Amino acid sequence: MIRKVKKIFTYPVLAGLLVLGLSLNYLAVEKVDAAYNHLVGKKWSSTSVNYDIAGGFTSDQKSMIKDTTNGWNRNCPTTFNYNLLTGNDWSVENIDSLGLTILSLNSSDNIIKAVTKIDTDPAIATSFSTSSSQYDFTSIARHEWGHWIHLYDDKTHQSTMYESLSKGEKGKLQTAEDIEACNYMY
Ligand SMILES: [Zn+2]
């Protein structure tokens, strides 16, 4: 069987900014506070952010959405709280990628709303266990939370913010760069 790598995320609105800030030398040699300068300013005005989970998820998937906030809440200044009817929703929709997070910014570059859509793809795992023919839901959820903080996709394959996910692949963690970035931004 050939594993299909499916793009986990697309970020059309702000992708251009990332491209402008990217060059191999720049990323290789700059300290994190310089490398993440392009992210600064675009953040939640409060570090306590409520979210809601809409219908369409299994109970295991809901648990995984909640569980995957833990690493971000522990390592970053932001805290995501499960709270009904906030307008910041997770939902299931037919999209191109496995997950898609859309951030709304106000004129002061503060994030005022975030929504995450998870694809209807039947290959996305519906329980805590992920087979070799399934996309790991925990990995998708943890990745999308990174976007809520305003982290971008990255090119480090072991990173939770890596742009693609293969079937059966799991266990990716936040990198030191992810943690440094969120702490620098907030
Ligand atoms: Zn992404």
GROMACS .gro file of C-alpha atoms and ligand atoms in nm, residues 8-9 143 147 153, ligand 1:
model
    6
    8ILE     CA    1  -0.315   1.885   0.700
    9PHE     CA    2  -0.380   2.251   0.667
  143HIS     CA    3  -0.175   2.087   1.506
  147HIS     CA    4  -0.282   2.776   1.459
  153ASP     CA    5   0.288   2.534   0.946
  187ZN      ZN    6  -0.135   2.375   0.965
   0.00000   0.00000   0.00000
